[in-house]
Amino acid sequence: MLGLMQDFPLLVHRVLDHAARWHGDTEVLSRSVEGPLHRITYREVNRRARALASAARARLGVASGTVIATMAWNTWRHLETWYGIMGVQGIVHTLNPRLFNEQLTYIINHAGDQWIFTDLTFVPLFEKLQPDLPQVKGFVIMTDAAHMPTTTLRNAICYEDLVAEGDPDFAWPDFDENTACGMCYTSGTTGHPKGVLYSHRSNVLHGLMCALCDAMAISSRDRIMPVVPMFHANAWSIAFSGPLSGAAMVMPGPKLDGASIYEMLTEGRVTITAAVPTVWLMLLQHLEKNPELKLPDLDRVVIGGSACPEAVMKAFVETYGSDVVHAWGMTEMSPIGSLSTATARMAALAPDERWTLKLKQGRPPFMVDMKITDDEGKTLPHDGKTFGRLKVKGPAIASSYFKGEGASAFDAEGWFDTGDVATIDEHGFMNITDRAKDVIKSGGEWISSIDLENIAVGCPGVLEAAAIGLPHPKWDERPLLVVVKKPGAEVTKKDVLGHLQGKVAKWWMPDDVAFVGEIPHTATGKISKLTLRAQFKDYRFPS
Ligand code: AMP
């Protein structure tokens, strides 16, 4: 027998409608690409998103399944574009400007993008790329008439003109909640990037999940700033979890350096923010240089995307009085999979033990199921020591990639193999040991490159560290630690190894430390181990 409850499809524009109707005066503050700060309310964002939706239908021909790309910073216009396009069954494909041109061309053609919404910043880039994008009909430039550039882009339309043409009272259509609405490609460190296709249902459920108390605990009392770009892994749900909670939004726009982030944190009276560790490193460096600066409103910082060094987490808690939540996830998971929020059991632990747990990537919220297995698929125990392949299941986790690529990551029971290696402890805290391909295999045992890096970053004078396994005649691989010094710091190999001493097993100690000016990063801000291994391919350990 079926229940007798209403059918209420989980469509993302209902999220914006809720924000507009019940939190209509709540603000979306943005740093505009043109420069000045810009303020708008949810009520207005909703009307403009509806206007855009109707104009996108009429002028751009957006219909069910039409793929529309955006290459844009986090601003109110990008938010309107997401809701406007998704609300008429279009699919928003977010493009990461940090990808190489060949990768961009590949994914735009692979996804079948029909129109590209671009910020002013990227107009020159698309002028170069457009000959290789034959199926793109034209470009919407996300600015007003006063700032419209002279451009060779075909069929260039001014965003504000398009919104002005539309009907702000346009009625959203109703359709199946499983309809696709968003697309984001994985970073593709091996082979071509693969497309992840989100649905209305998965985005709404994931937004609700992220707002939960034991996740990001987002409420209408919050002012949330996604520093994580909307082009990276669905902006960690914040474009949905913020409005559905009625939280004010603070959108940092194109400037992501320490000083600019600080300015938006204070100007926006931000209570919760989220980004990758490198962003927080830049902010903390800015704060260190300007000791008079404080963060009185900032209640919590969500850090994820790559392992967060202890020094970064402790600086927020101990120096600035903000709580930190370490989160793990992937593009394929919409992206949040776990968060290191405290449990009731943790209250009984000593502060050091609590920190040990907080530094891990944490526990899955409802709607993420998680297990670790050996290579044969046998489930491994939650003892905090045994590491295995991390596999996940849930309604906001990909069931396959776009066009059926990468099928080997999905098994017959519906588990997705994350490609990460992890432990899970008796408190249910998951700890990423490494990407399966980055783990250092020494004498048949595994060394976690992440652990070595995190501890090394705690050494005074070290700005950033990366550990890679390099071939070794006896041990198969041994760790090399690559280090960037803080500007003006005097650090030696002996200092770094001395700092690691006693904090890791003896056989984990790096065989050498190489100092470099810069460590290469991927388009999503992670250390590019692939590039680093290529850079050090001729390196030989001192005998
Ligand atoms: P992306 O799809 O670009 O978000 O990348 C996902 C991958 O980033 C994961 O599979 C992990 O390897 C890594 N990752 C994300 N968050 C963390 C974290 N908190 N600690 C360690 N690795 C992480």
Coordinates of C-alpha atoms and ligand atoms in Angstrom, one line a residue:
M1 CA 0.0 0.0 0.0
L2 CA 1.4 3.4 -0.9
G3 CA 1.3 6.3 1.5
L4 CA -1.1 9.1 1.1
M5 CA 1.3 12.0 1.0
Q6 CA 1.6 14.7 -1.6
D7 CA 3.9 14.4 -4.5
F8 CA 6.4 17.3 -4.2
P9 CA 9.2 16.8 -6.7
L10 CA 12.6 17.9 -5.3
L11 CA 13.4 20.5 -7.9
V12 CA 16.2 23.0 -7.2
H13 CA 14.1 26.1 -8.1
R14 CA 11.8 25.2 -5.2
V15 CA 14.9 25.9 -3.0
L16 CA 15.2 29.4 -4.4
D17 CA 11.4 29.9 -4.1
H18 CA 11.6 29.0 -0.4
A19 CA 14.4 31.5 0.2
A20 CA 12.6 34.2 -1.7
R21 CA 9.2 33.6 0.0
W22 CA 10.4 33.1 3.6
H23 CA 13.7 34.8 3.7
G24 CA 13.0 37.4 1.0
D25 CA 14.9 40.3 2.6
T26 CA 18.0 38.2 3.2
E27 CA 21.0 39.4 1.4
V28 CA 23.4 38.0 -1.2
L29 CA 26.5 40.2 -1.0
S30 CA 29.0 39.8 -3.8
R31 CA 32.3 41.2 -5.0
S32 CA 31.4 41.9 -8.6
V33 CA 33.8 41.1 -11.4
E34 CA 33.6 44.8 -12.4
G35 CA 35.0 45.7 -8.9
P36 CA 32.5 47.2 -6.5
L37 CA 30.6 45.2 -3.8
H38 CA 27.0 44.4 -4.9
R39 CA 24.0 43.7 -2.7
I40 CA 20.7 42.0 -3.6
T41 CA 18.0 40.0 -1.7
Y42 CA 16.8 36.5 -2.3
R43 CA 13.5 38.0 -3.5
E44 CA 15.2 39.8 -6.3
V45 CA 17.5 36.9 -7.1
N46 CA 14.4 34.8 -7.6
R47 CA 12.7 37.3 -9.9
R48 CA 15.9 37.7 -11.9
A49 CA 16.4 33.9 -12.1
R50 CA 12.8 33.6 -13.4
A51 CA 13.4 36.3 -16.0
L52 CA 16.6 34.7 -17.1
A53 CA 14.8 31.3 -17.4
S54 CA 12.1 32.7 -19.6
A55 CA 14.7 34.6 -21.8
A56 CA 16.9 31.5 -22.0
R57 CA 14.0 29.6 -23.3
A58 CA 12.9 32.2 -25.8
R59 CA 16.3 33.5 -27.0
L60 CA 18.8 30.7 -26.4
G61 CA 16.4 27.9 -27.1
V62 CA 17.0 26.2 -23.7
A63 CA 14.8 23.1 -23.5
S64 CA 14.9 19.8 -21.6
G65 CA 18.5 18.5 -21.6
T66 CA 20.1 21.6 -23.2
V67 CA 23.7 21.9 -21.8
I68 CA 24.7 25.5 -20.9
A69 CA 28.2 26.1 -19.7
T70 CA 29.3 28.7 -17.2
M71 CA 32.8 30.0 -16.6
A72 CA 32.3 32.3 -13.8
W73 CA 33.3 33.4 -10.3
N74 CA 31.0 33.1 -7.3
T75 CA 28.6 36.1 -7.7
W76 CA 24.9 36.7 -7.6
R77 CA 24.8 36.5 -11.4
H78 CA 26.3 33.0 -11.4
L79 CA 23.7 32.0 -8.7
E80 CA 20.9 33.3 -10.9
T81 CA 22.3 31.5 -13.9
W82 CA 22.3 28.2 -12.1
Y83 CA 18.7 28.5 -10.9
G84 CA 17.4 30.1 -14.1
I85 CA 18.9 27.4 -16.4
M86 CA 18.1 24.4 -14.2
G87 CA 14.6 25.7 -13.6
V88 CA 13.7 25.2 -17.3
Q89 CA 15.3 21.7 -17.5
G90 CA 18.6 22.9 -18.8
I91 CA 21.9 21.5 -17.5
V92 CA 24.5 23.8 -16.1
H93 CA 28.0 22.7 -17.0
T94 CA 30.5 24.5 -14.8
L95 CA 33.9 25.1 -16.4
N96 CA 37.0 25.4 -14.3
P97 CA 39.2 28.2 -15.8
R98 CA 42.3 26.6 -14.3
L99 CA 42.0 23.6 -16.7
F100 CA 44.4 23.6 -19.7
N101 CA 42.9 24.9 -22.9
E102 CA 43.0 21.3 -24.5
Q103 CA 41.0 20.0 -21.5
L104 CA 38.5 22.8 -21.7
T105 CA 38.0 22.3 -25.4
Y106 CA 37.6 18.5 -24.8
I107 CA 35.0 18.8 -22.1
I108 CA 33.0 21.6 -23.8
N109 CA 32.7 19.4 -26.9
H110 CA 32.2 16.2 -25.0
A111 CA 29.4 17.7 -22.9
G112 CA 27.8 19.3 -26.0
D113 CA 27.6 22.8 -24.5
Q114 CA 25.2 25.0 -26.6
W115 CA 25.9 28.4 -25.1
I116 CA 28.6 29.6 -22.7
F117 CA 27.9 32.1 -19.9
T118 CA 31.2 33.8 -19.2
D119 CA 32.5 36.4 -16.8
L120 CA 34.4 39.3 -18.3
T121 CA 37.6 37.7 -17.0
F122 CA 37.4 34.9 -19.5
V123 CA 36.3 36.7 -22.7
P124 CA 39.9 36.7 -24.1
L125 CA 40.2 33.0 -23.4
F126 CA 37.0 32.1 -25.3
E127 CA 38.0 34.4 -28.2
K128 CA 41.0 32.1 -28.5
L129 CA 39.1 28.8 -28.0
Q130 CA 35.9 29.5 -30.0
P131 CA 37.3 28.1 -33.4
D132 CA 37.6 24.7 -31.7
L133 CA 34.1 24.9 -30.3
P134 CA 31.9 24.4 -33.4
Q135 CA 28.7 23.4 -31.6
V136 CA 28.7 26.4 -29.2
K137 CA 26.0 28.8 -30.6
G138 CA 27.2 31.9 -28.7
F139 CA 28.2 33.5 -25.5
V140 CA 26.4 35.4 -22.8
I141 CA 28.8 37.9 -21.1
M142 CA 27.9 38.2 -17.5
T143 CA 28.0 42.0 -17.1
D144 CA 25.8 45.0 -17.8
A145 CA 25.6 47.2 -21.0
A146 CA 28.1 49.7 -19.5
H147 CA 30.8 47.1 -19.2
M148 CA 30.1 45.1 -22.4
P149 CA 33.5 44.7 -24.1
T150 CA 34.2 44.9 -27.8
T151 CA 34.6 41.2 -28.6
T152 CA 35.0 38.8 -31.5
L153 CA 32.9 36.2 -29.6
R154 CA 30.1 35.0 -31.9
N155 CA 26.5 35.9 -31.0
A156 CA 27.7 37.8 -27.8
I157 CA 24.8 38.7 -25.6
C158 CA 25.0 41.0 -22.6
Y159 CA 23.7 39.2 -19.5
E160 CA 21.8 42.1 -18.1
D161 CA 20.1 42.7 -21.5
L162 CA 19.0 39.0 -21.4
V163 CA 17.5 39.3 -17.9
A164 CA 15.8 42.5 -18.9
E165 CA 14.1 40.8 -21.9
G166 CA 12.7 38.0 -19.6
D167 CA 9.6 37.8 -17.5
P168 CA 10.3 38.1 -13.7
D169 CA 6.9 36.5 -13.0
F170 CA 7.7 33.5 -15.2
A171 CA 6.1 30.3 -13.8
W172 CA 8.6 27.5 -13.3
P173 CA 7.5 24.3 -15.1
D174 CA 7.0 21.1 -13.0
F175 CA 8.9 18.0 -14.1
D176 CA 10.5 14.8 -12.8
E177 CA 12.9 15.4 -9.9
N178 CA 15.4 12.9 -11.5
T179 CA 15.9 15.3 -14.4
A180 CA 19.6 16.2 -14.9
C181 CA 20.5 19.8 -13.9
G182 CA 24.2 20.1 -13.4
M183 CA 27.4 18.7 -14.8
C184 CA 30.9 18.9 -13.5
Y185 CA 34.0 17.1 -14.9
T186 CA 36.5 15.3 -12.7
S187 CA 40.0 16.8 -12.8
G188 CA 41.2 13.8 -14.9
T189 CA 44.7 13.4 -13.6
T190 CA 44.9 10.2 -15.5
G191 CA 43.3 10.2 -19.0
H192 CA 40.4 12.5 -20.0
P193 CA 38.2 14.2 -17.5
K194 CA 34.9 12.3 -16.9
G195 CA 31.5 14.0 -16.6
V196 CA 29.4 13.8 -13.5
L197 CA 25.7 14.5 -14.0
Y198 CA 23.7 15.8 -11.0
S199 CA 19.9 15.7 -10.8
H200 CA 17.5 18.0 -9.2
R201 CA 16.7 15.4 -6.6
S202 CA 20.4 14.7 -5.8
N203 CA 21.2 18.4 -5.4
V204 CA 18.2 19.1 -3.2
L205 CA 18.9 16.0 -1.0
H206 CA 22.6 16.8 -0.9
G207 CA 21.9 20.4 0.1
L208 CA 19.6 19.2 2.9
M209 CA 22.3 16.8 4.0
C210 CA 25.0 19.5 4.1
A211 CA 22.8 21.8 6.2
L212 CA 22.4 19.2 8.9
C213 CA 23.7 20.0 12.4
D214 CA 26.4 17.3 12.2
A215 CA 27.4 18.5 8.8
M216 CA 27.8 22.3 8.3
A217 CA 24.9 23.2 10.6
I218 CA 23.6 26.0 8.3
S219 CA 20.8 28.1 9.6
S220 CA 19.0 31.4 8.8
R221 CA 21.2 33.0 11.4
D222 CA 24.2 32.3 9.3
R223 CA 26.0 34.3 6.7
I224 CA 27.8 31.8 4.5
M225 CA 30.7 32.4 2.2
P226 CA 31.6 29.7 -0.3
V227 CA 35.2 30.5 -1.2
V228 CA 35.1 27.2 -2.9
P229 CA 34.2 28.1 -6.5
M230 CA 30.9 27.1 -8.0
F231 CA 33.0 25.6 -10.8
H232 CA 34.6 23.2 -8.3
A233 CA 32.6 20.2 -7.3
N234 CA 29.2 21.8 -7.1
A235 CA 30.5 24.5 -4.7
W236 CA 30.2 21.9 -1.9
S237 CA 26.3 22.3 -2.1
I238 CA 26.4 25.8 -0.8
A239 CA 24.4 27.3 -3.7
F240 CA 21.6 25.0 -2.5
S241 CA 22.3 24.5 1.3
G242 CA 22.6 28.3 1.8
P243 CA 19.3 29.3 0.3
L244 CA 17.3 26.3 1.6
S245 CA 18.5 27.3 5.1
G246 CA 17.7 30.9 4.5
A247 CA 21.3 31.9 5.3
A248 CA 22.6 35.1 3.8
M249 CA 25.3 34.5 1.2
V250 CA 28.6 36.2 0.7
M251 CA 30.1 35.6 -2.7
P252 CA 33.8 36.5 -3.0
G253 CA 33.9 37.0 -6.8
P254 CA 37.2 36.9 -8.6
K255 CA 39.7 37.9 -5.8
L256 CA 40.8 34.9 -3.7
D257 CA 44.0 36.2 -2.2
G258 CA 44.4 36.5 1.6
A259 CA 43.7 40.2 1.9
S260 CA 40.5 40.0 -0.3
I261 CA 39.1 37.0 1.5
Y262 CA 39.7 38.8 4.8
E263 CA 37.9 41.8 3.5
M264 CA 34.8 39.8 2.4
L265 CA 34.8 37.9 5.7
T266 CA 34.6 41.1 7.7
E267 CA 32.5 43.2 5.2
G268 CA 30.0 40.3 5.0
R269 CA 30.1 39.4 8.7
V270 CA 30.6 35.8 7.6
T271 CA 29.8 33.2 10.2
I272 CA 30.7 30.1 8.2
T273 CA 32.9 29.7 5.2
A274 CA 34.4 26.8 3.1
A275 CA 37.4 26.3 0.9
V276 CA 40.5 24.1 0.2
P277 CA 43.5 24.3 2.6
T278 CA 45.6 26.5 0.2
V279 CA 43.1 29.3 0.5
W280 CA 43.3 29.2 4.3
L281 CA 47.1 29.1 4.1
M282 CA 46.9 32.4 2.2
L283 CA 44.4 33.9 4.6
L284 CA 46.5 32.8 7.7
Q285 CA 49.7 34.3 6.1
H286 CA 47.8 37.6 5.6
L287 CA 46.6 37.5 9.2
E288 CA 50.1 36.6 10.5
K289 CA 51.5 39.7 8.8
N290 CA 48.8 41.9 10.2
P291 CA 48.4 40.8 13.8
E292 CA 45.9 43.5 14.6
L293 CA 43.3 41.7 12.3
K294 CA 40.7 39.5 14.0
L295 CA 37.8 37.3 12.9
P296 CA 35.1 38.1 15.5
D297 CA 32.1 36.9 13.5
L298 CA 33.6 33.7 12.0
D299 CA 32.1 30.8 13.9
R300 CA 33.3 27.9 11.8
V301 CA 35.5 27.1 8.8
V302 CA 34.9 24.0 6.6
I303 CA 38.2 22.8 5.1
G304 CA 38.4 20.0 2.5
G305 CA 39.4 19.1 -1.0
S306 CA 42.7 17.9 0.1
A307 CA 44.0 16.9 3.6
C308 CA 44.2 19.9 5.9
P309 CA 47.4 20.3 7.8
E310 CA 47.1 20.3 11.6
A311 CA 48.9 23.7 11.8
V312 CA 46.1 25.3 9.7
M313 CA 43.3 23.8 11.7
K314 CA 44.9 24.7 15.0
A315 CA 45.6 28.3 13.9
F316 CA 41.8 28.9 13.4
V317 CA 40.8 27.4 16.7
E318 CA 43.6 28.6 18.9
T319 CA 44.4 32.0 17.5
Y320 CA 41.1 33.2 16.0
G321 CA 38.5 31.3 18.1
S322 CA 36.7 29.8 15.1
D323 CA 35.8 26.1 15.0
V324 CA 37.1 24.0 12.1
V325 CA 35.4 21.1 10.3
H326 CA 37.5 18.9 8.2
A327 CA 35.5 17.5 5.3
W328 CA 36.2 15.0 2.6
G329 CA 34.3 14.4 -0.7
M330 CA 34.6 14.2 -4.4
T331 CA 32.9 15.7 -7.5
E332 CA 31.2 12.3 -7.9
M333 CA 29.6 12.7 -4.5
S334 CA 28.0 16.1 -5.1
P335 CA 30.7 16.4 -3.3
I336 CA 30.4 16.0 0.5
G337 CA 31.1 12.5 1.9
S338 CA 32.2 13.0 5.5
L339 CA 32.9 15.8 8.1
S340 CA 34.8 15.8 11.3
T341 CA 32.1 17.3 13.6
A342 CA 32.3 16.3 17.3
T343 CA 30.2 13.4 18.6
A344 CA 28.8 13.0 22.2
R345 CA 31.4 10.3 22.9
M346 CA 34.2 12.7 22.1
A347 CA 33.3 15.0 25.0
A348 CA 34.8 12.4 27.4
L349 CA 38.1 12.3 25.6
A350 CA 41.3 14.3 26.5
P351 CA 41.9 17.4 24.3
D352 CA 44.7 15.6 22.4
E353 CA 42.5 12.6 21.6
R354 CA 39.7 15.0 20.5
W355 CA 42.2 16.7 18.1
T356 CA 43.3 13.3 16.8
L357 CA 39.7 12.7 15.7
K358 CA 39.1 16.3 14.5
L359 CA 42.1 16.1 12.1
K360 CA 40.6 13.1 10.4
Q361 CA 38.2 13.5 7.5
G362 CA 35.3 12.5 9.8
R363 CA 32.0 10.7 9.7
P364 CA 29.4 10.3 6.9
P365 CA 26.1 12.1 7.4
F366 CA 22.8 10.4 6.6
M367 CA 22.6 9.6 2.8
V368 CA 26.2 8.6 2.6
D369 CA 27.0 4.9 3.2
M370 CA 30.7 4.1 3.4
K371 CA 32.9 1.0 3.8
I372 CA 36.6 0.0 3.3
T373 CA 37.5 -3.2 1.6
D374 CA 40.5 -5.2 0.5
D375 CA 41.3 -5.6 -3.2
E376 CA 39.0 -8.7 -3.3
G377 CA 36.1 -6.6 -2.0
K378 CA 36.1 -8.1 1.6
T379 CA 34.9 -5.5 4.1
L380 CA 37.6 -4.5 6.6
P381 CA 37.2 -3.6 10.3
H382 CA 36.7 -0.2 11.8
D383 CA 39.9 -0.4 14.0
G384 CA 41.6 2.8 12.9
K385 CA 44.6 0.8 11.6
T386 CA 43.5 -1.4 8.8
F387 CA 43.4 0.6 5.6
G388 CA 41.5 -0.4 2.5
R389 CA 39.8 1.0 -0.6
L390 CA 37.1 3.5 0.3
K391 CA 33.7 2.7 -1.3
V392 CA 30.5 4.8 -1.0
K393 CA 26.8 4.7 -1.8
G394 CA 24.0 7.3 -1.7
P395 CA 21.3 9.3 -3.5
A396 CA 23.8 12.1 -4.3
I397 CA 26.6 9.8 -5.5
A398 CA 27.1 9.1 -9.2
S399 CA 25.8 5.8 -10.5
S400 CA 27.9 6.2 -13.7
Y401 CA 29.8 8.8 -15.6
F402 CA 28.4 10.7 -18.5
K403 CA 28.3 8.5 -21.6
G404 CA 29.1 5.4 -19.6
E405 CA 32.8 6.1 -19.2
G406 CA 34.9 4.8 -16.3
A407 CA 32.5 2.0 -15.6
S408 CA 35.0 0.0 -13.6
A409 CA 34.6 2.4 -10.6
F410 CA 31.1 1.1 -10.0
D411 CA 30.3 -2.4 -8.8
A412 CA 27.3 -4.6 -9.3
E413 CA 26.0 -3.8 -5.8
G414 CA 26.1 -0.1 -6.6
W415 CA 29.2 0.9 -4.6
F416 CA 31.4 3.5 -6.1
D417 CA 35.1 3.0 -5.6
T418 CA 36.5 6.4 -4.6
G419 CA 40.1 5.6 -5.5
D420 CA 41.0 6.7 -2.0
V421 CA 42.7 4.5 0.6
A422 CA 41.4 5.1 4.1
T423 CA 41.0 3.7 7.7
I424 CA 37.8 4.0 9.8
D425 CA 38.2 4.0 13.6
E426 CA 35.9 2.8 16.4
H427 CA 34.4 6.3 16.6
G428 CA 33.4 6.0 12.9
F429 CA 35.9 8.6 11.9
M430 CA 37.3 8.0 8.4
N431 CA 40.9 9.0 7.7
I432 CA 42.2 9.3 4.2
T433 CA 45.6 7.6 4.0
D434 CA 46.1 8.6 0.3
R435 CA 44.9 8.4 -3.2
A436 CA 45.4 4.8 -4.2
K437 CA 47.9 5.9 -6.8
D438 CA 49.8 8.2 -4.5
V439 CA 50.4 5.9 -1.6
I440 CA 54.2 5.1 -1.2
K441 CA 54.8 1.4 -1.4
S442 CA 57.9 0.6 0.6
G443 CA 59.0 -3.1 1.2
G444 CA 55.4 -4.3 0.7
E445 CA 54.0 -1.8 3.3
W446 CA 52.2 1.5 2.6
I447 CA 53.4 4.9 3.7
S448 CA 50.8 7.7 3.7
S449 CA 52.1 10.7 1.7
I450 CA 49.4 12.8 3.3
D451 CA 50.6 12.1 6.9
L452 CA 54.2 13.0 6.0
E453 CA 53.1 16.2 4.3
N454 CA 50.8 17.3 7.2
I455 CA 53.5 16.8 9.8
A456 CA 56.2 18.5 7.7
V457 CA 54.0 21.6 7.3
G458 CA 54.1 21.9 11.1
C459 CA 57.9 22.4 11.0
P460 CA 58.7 26.1 11.5
G461 CA 59.7 27.8 8.3
V462 CA 57.9 25.2 6.0
L463 CA 55.2 26.7 3.8
E464 CA 54.1 23.6 1.9
A465 CA 55.3 20.0 1.6
A466 CA 54.6 17.1 -0.8
A467 CA 55.7 13.5 -0.4
I468 CA 56.1 11.2 -3.4
G469 CA 57.4 7.7 -3.8
L470 CA 60.4 7.3 -6.0
P471 CA 61.8 4.0 -7.3
H472 CA 64.3 2.3 -4.9
P473 CA 66.3 -0.8 -5.8
K474 CA 65.7 -2.6 -2.5
W475 CA 62.4 -1.2 -1.1
D476 CA 60.5 -0.8 -4.4
E477 CA 59.7 2.9 -3.5
R478 CA 61.0 5.3 -0.8
P479 CA 59.6 8.7 0.1
L480 CA 61.1 11.9 -1.1
L481 CA 59.8 15.0 0.7
V482 CA 59.6 18.1 -1.5
V483 CA 59.4 21.4 0.6
V484 CA 58.7 25.0 -0.1
K485 CA 60.1 27.4 2.5
K486 CA 58.2 30.4 3.9
P487 CA 59.6 33.6 2.4
G488 CA 62.8 34.5 4.2
A489 CA 62.9 31.3 6.4
E490 CA 66.1 29.3 7.0
V491 CA 65.1 25.7 7.1
T492 CA 67.4 22.7 6.4
K493 CA 66.9 19.1 5.6
K494 CA 68.1 18.3 9.2
D495 CA 65.4 20.6 10.6
V496 CA 62.6 19.0 8.6
L497 CA 63.7 15.4 9.4
G498 CA 64.2 16.4 13.0
H499 CA 60.6 17.6 13.1
L500 CA 59.3 14.3 11.7
Q501 CA 61.4 12.2 14.1
G502 CA 59.2 10.5 16.6
K503 CA 56.0 11.5 14.9
V504 CA 56.1 8.8 12.3
A505 CA 57.4 5.2 12.2
K506 CA 61.2 5.1 11.5
W507 CA 60.7 3.4 8.2
W508 CA 58.4 6.2 7.1
M509 CA 61.2 8.8 7.4
P510 CA 61.8 10.4 3.9
D511 CA 65.1 9.3 2.4
D512 CA 65.7 12.9 1.3
V513 CA 64.3 16.4 1.4
A514 CA 64.3 18.5 -1.8
F515 CA 63.7 22.3 -1.5
V516 CA 61.9 23.9 -4.4
G517 CA 60.5 27.4 -5.1
E518 CA 57.0 26.1 -5.9
I519 CA 55.0 22.9 -5.7
P520 CA 52.7 22.2 -8.7
H521 CA 48.9 22.2 -8.2
T522 CA 46.1 20.8 -10.2
A523 CA 43.1 22.9 -11.5
T524 CA 41.3 22.2 -8.2
G525 CA 44.1 23.3 -5.9
K526 CA 45.5 19.8 -5.0
I527 CA 49.2 19.0 -5.1
S528 CA 49.8 17.6 -8.6
K529 CA 51.7 14.4 -7.7
L530 CA 51.8 13.5 -11.3
T531 CA 53.7 16.6 -12.3
L532 CA 55.9 16.3 -9.3
R533 CA 56.8 12.7 -10.0
A534 CA 57.6 13.8 -13.6
Q535 CA 59.8 16.6 -12.3
F536 CA 61.8 14.2 -10.1
K537 CA 61.9 11.3 -12.5
D538 CA 65.7 11.5 -12.9
Y539 CA 66.3 12.1 -9.2
R540 CA 68.4 9.5 -7.3
F541 CA 68.4 9.2 -3.6
P542 CA 71.8 9.8 -1.9
S543 CA 73.4 6.4 -1.3
Ligands
AMP1 P1 37.6 16.4 -6.4 O1 36.6 15.6 -7.1 O2 38.4 17.3 -7.2 O3 36.9 17.1 -5.3 O4 38.6 15.5 -5.7 C1 38.3 14.4 -4.9 C2 39.5 13.9 -4.2 O5 40.1 14.9 -3.4 C3 39.2 12.8 -3.2 O6 39.0 11.5 -3.8 C4 40.4 12.8 -2.3 O7 41.5 12.1 -2.8 C5 40.7 14.3 -2.2 N1 40.2 14.9 -1.0 C6 39.1 15.6 -0.9 N2 39.0 16.0 0.4 C7 40.0 15.6 1.1 C8 40.4 15.6 2.4 N3 39.8 16.4 3.3 N4 41.6 15.0 2.8 C9 42.3 14.3 1.9 N5 41.9 14.2 0.6 C10 40.8 14.8 0.2

